[in-house]
CSV table of C-alpha atoms in Angstrom, one decimal:
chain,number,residue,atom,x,y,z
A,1,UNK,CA,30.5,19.5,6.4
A,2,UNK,CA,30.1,22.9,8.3
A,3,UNK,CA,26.6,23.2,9.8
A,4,UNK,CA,25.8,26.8,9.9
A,5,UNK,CA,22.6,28.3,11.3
A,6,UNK,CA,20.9,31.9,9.1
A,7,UNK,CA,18.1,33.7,10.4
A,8,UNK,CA,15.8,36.3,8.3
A,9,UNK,CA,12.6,37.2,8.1
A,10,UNK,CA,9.8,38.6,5.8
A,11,UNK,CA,8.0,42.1,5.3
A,12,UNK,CA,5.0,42.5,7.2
A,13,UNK,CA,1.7,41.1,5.7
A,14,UNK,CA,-1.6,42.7,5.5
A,15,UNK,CA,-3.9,40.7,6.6
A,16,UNK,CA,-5.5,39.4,3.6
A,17,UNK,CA,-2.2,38.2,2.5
A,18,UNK,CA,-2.1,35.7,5.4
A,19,UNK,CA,-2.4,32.1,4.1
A,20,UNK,CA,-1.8,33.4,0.0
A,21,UNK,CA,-0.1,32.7,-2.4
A,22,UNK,CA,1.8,36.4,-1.9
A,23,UNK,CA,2.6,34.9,1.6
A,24,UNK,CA,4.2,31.6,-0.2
A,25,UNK,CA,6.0,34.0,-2.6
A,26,UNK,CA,7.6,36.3,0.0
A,27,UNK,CA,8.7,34.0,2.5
A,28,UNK,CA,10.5,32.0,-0.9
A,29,UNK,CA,11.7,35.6,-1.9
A,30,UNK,CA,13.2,36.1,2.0
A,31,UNK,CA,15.3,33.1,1.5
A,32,UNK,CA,16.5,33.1,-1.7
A,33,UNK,CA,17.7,37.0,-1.3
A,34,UNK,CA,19.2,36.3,1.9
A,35,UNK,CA,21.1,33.1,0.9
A,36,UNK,CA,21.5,34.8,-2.6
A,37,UNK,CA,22.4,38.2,-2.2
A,38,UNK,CA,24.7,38.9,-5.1
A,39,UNK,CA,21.8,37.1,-7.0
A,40,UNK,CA,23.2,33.9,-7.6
A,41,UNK,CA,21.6,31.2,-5.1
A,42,UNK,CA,24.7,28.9,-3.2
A,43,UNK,CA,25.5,25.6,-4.8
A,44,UNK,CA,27.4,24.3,-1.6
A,45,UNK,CA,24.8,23.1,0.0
A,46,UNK,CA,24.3,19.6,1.2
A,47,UNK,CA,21.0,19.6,3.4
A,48,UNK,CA,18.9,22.1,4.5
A,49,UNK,CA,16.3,22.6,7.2
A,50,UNK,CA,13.9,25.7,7.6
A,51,UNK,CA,12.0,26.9,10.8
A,52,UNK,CA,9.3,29.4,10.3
A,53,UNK,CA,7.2,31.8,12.6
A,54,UNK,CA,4.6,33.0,10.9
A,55,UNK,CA,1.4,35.2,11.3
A,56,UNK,CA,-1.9,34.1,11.9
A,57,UNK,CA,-5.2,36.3,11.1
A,58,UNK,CA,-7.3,37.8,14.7
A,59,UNK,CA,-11.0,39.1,14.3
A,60,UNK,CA,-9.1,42.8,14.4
A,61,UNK,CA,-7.3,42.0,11.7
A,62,UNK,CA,-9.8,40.6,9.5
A,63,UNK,CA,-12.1,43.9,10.5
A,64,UNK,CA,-9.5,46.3,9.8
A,65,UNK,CA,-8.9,44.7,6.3
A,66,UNK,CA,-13.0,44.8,5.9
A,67,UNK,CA,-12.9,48.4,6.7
A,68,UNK,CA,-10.4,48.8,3.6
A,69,UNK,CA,-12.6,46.8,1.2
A,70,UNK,CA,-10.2,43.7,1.3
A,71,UNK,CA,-11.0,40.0,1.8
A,72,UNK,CA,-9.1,37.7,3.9
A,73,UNK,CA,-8.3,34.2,3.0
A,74,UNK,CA,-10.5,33.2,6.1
A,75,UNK,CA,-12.7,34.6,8.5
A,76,UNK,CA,-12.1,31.5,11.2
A,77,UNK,CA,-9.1,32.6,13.1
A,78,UNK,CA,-8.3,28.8,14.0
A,79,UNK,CA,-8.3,28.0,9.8
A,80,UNK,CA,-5.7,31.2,9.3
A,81,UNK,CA,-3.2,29.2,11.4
A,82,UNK,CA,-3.0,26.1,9.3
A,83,UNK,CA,-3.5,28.5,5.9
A,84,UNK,CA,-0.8,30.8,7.1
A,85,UNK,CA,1.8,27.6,8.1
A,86,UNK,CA,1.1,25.9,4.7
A,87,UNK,CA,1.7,29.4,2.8
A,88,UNK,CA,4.6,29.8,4.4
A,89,UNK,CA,6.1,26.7,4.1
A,90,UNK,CA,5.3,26.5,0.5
A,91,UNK,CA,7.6,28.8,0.1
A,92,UNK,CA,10.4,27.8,2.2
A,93,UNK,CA,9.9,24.7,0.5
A,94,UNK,CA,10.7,26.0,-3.1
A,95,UNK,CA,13.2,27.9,-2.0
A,96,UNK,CA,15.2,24.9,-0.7
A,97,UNK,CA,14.8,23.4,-4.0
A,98,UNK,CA,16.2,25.9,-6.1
A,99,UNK,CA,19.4,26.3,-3.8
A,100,UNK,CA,19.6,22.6,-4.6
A,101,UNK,CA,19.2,21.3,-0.8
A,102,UNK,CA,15.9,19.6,-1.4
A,103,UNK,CA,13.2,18.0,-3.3
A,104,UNK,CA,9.3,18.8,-2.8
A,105,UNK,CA,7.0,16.2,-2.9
A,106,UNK,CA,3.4,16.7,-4.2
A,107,UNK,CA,2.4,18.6,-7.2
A,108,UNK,CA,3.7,22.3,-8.3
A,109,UNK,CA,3.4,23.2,-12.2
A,110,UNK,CA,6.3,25.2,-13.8
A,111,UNK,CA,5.7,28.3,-12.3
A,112,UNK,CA,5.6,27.0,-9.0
A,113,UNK,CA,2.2,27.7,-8.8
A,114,UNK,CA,0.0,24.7,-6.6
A,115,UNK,CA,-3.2,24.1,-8.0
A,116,UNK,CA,-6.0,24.6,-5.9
A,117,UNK,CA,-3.9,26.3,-3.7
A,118,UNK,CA,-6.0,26.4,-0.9
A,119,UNK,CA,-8.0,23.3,-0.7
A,120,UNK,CA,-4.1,21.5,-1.0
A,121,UNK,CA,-2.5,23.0,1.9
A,122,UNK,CA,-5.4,22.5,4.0
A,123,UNK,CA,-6.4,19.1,2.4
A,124,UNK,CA,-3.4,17.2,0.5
A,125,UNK,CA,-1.2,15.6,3.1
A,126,UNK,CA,0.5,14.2,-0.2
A,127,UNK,CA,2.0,17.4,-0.5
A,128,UNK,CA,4.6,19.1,1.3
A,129,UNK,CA,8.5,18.6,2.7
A,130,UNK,CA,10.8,17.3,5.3
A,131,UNK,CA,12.6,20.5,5.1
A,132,UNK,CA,10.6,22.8,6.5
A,133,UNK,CA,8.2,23.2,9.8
A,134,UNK,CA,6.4,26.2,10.4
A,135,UNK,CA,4.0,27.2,13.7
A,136,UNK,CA,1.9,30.4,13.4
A,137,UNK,CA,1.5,33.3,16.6
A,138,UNK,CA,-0.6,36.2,17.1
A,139,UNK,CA,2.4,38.3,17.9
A,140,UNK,CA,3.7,39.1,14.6
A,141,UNK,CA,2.4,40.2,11.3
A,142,UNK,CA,5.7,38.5,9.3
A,143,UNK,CA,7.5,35.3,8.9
A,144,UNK,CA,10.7,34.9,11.3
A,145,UNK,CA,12.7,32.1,9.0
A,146,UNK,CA,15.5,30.2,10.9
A,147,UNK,CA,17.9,28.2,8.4
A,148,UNK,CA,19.8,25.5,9.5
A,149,UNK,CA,22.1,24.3,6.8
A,150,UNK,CA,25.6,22.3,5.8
A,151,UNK,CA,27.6,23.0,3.2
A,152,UNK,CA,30.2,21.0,1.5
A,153,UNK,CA,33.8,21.7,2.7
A,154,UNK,CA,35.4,21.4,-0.1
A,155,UNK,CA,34.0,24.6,-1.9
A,156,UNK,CA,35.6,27.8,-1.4
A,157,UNK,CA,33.4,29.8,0.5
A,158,UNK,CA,33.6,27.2,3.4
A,159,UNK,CA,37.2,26.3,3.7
A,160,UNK,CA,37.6,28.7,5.7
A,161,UNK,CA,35.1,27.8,8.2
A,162,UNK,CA,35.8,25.4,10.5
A,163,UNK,CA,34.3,21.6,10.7
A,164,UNK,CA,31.7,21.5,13.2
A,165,UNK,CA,31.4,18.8,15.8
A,166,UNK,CA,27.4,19.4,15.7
A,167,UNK,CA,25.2,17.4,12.5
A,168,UNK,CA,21.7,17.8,11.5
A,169,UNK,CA,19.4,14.6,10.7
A,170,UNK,CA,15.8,15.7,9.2
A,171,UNK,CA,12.2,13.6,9.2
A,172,UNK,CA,8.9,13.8,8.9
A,173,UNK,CA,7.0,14.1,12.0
A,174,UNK,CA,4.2,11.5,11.6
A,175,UNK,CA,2.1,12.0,14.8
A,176,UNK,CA,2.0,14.9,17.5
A,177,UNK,CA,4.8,12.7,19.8
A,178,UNK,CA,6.4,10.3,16.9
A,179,UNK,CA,9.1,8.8,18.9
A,180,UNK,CA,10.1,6.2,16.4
A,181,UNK,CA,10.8,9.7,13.8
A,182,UNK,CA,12.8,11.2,16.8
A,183,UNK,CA,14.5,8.1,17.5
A,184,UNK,CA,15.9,7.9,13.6
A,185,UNK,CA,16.8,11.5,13.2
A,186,UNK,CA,19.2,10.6,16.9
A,187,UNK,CA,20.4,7.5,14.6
A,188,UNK,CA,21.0,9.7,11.6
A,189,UNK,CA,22.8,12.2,13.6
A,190,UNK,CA,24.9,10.5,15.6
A,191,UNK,CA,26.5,8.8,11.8
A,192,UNK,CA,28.3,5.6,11.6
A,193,UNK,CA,30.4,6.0,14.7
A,194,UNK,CA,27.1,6.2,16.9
A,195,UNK,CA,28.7,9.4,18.2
């Protein structure tokens, strides 16, 4: 498989769109349209793994979208971090589903809508993905998406890239330092030679 490595990135948010459901929609839209361009998502790939950088909401940024008569999902700047990483990867989530790299675990109805939207990305652990991580900053007002991804050789588009020496292995990180998860993704990656 060829491991290949994508970056993108989102439209600015305003700040009540930080930690929304519009936030979850974009950074889904940012994928797809990037892997997808020609409008027809990749069925090539094997894994996929998505890095986010996402916004997080300041007490400037909550006051400047008071001043325009808008609400923000939160007024605790500390609470905007976790709703703005759980939008976000929401979406990335989906995204890798529907280019077939991925399954989501946890509950989405056919619109890939999640009820109680809120209370489960802040509250349902159940819910989520081993595909995705996502860490918020003050520095920028949109998502920076990095894709890591393999696709299968033997389809057309990646014949003519080359096989790479380099492999991805993907976990769930269970605890802040989870060195039994880092030790099995070095297992995974290293395959059946140990190499």
């Amino acid at each position: 498989a060829a491991l290949e490595l994508h970056v993108t990135r989102t439209r600015d948010f305003k700040p009540e769109e930080v930690g929304t459901p519009v936030m979850a929609a974009e950074t889904r839209r940012a994928i797809e349209e990037y892997l997808g361009g020609d409008g027809n998502l990749p069925n090539d790939i094997d894994d996929m793994f998505v890095q986010i950088k996402c916004p997080l909401l300041t007490p400037e940024r909550i006051t400047e979208a008071a001043a325009r008569g808008e609400t923000c999902a939160t007024t605790d700047c500390y609470k905007s971090m976790a709703l703005s990483r759980g939008a976000s990867a929401i979406g990335a989530a989906v995204a890798s589903i529907n280019c077939r790299a991925t399954t989501l675990e946890g509950r989405l109805n056919d619109d890939y809508e999640v009820p109680n939207f809120y209370a489960s990305i802040c509250e349902d652990y159940s819910f989520g993905s081993d595909r995705v991580s996502s860490s918020a900053g003050v520095e920028l007002m949109h998502c920076e998406i990095l894709m890591m991804l393999t696709r299968r050789r033997e389809s057309s588009a990646s014949l003519t890239t080359p096989r790479s020496k380099f492999r991805m292995a993907l976990g769930r990180m269970d605890d802040a330092i989870d060195l039994v998860g880092v030790t099995r993704c070095v297992e995974r990656a290293r395959g059946p030679r140990g190499t």
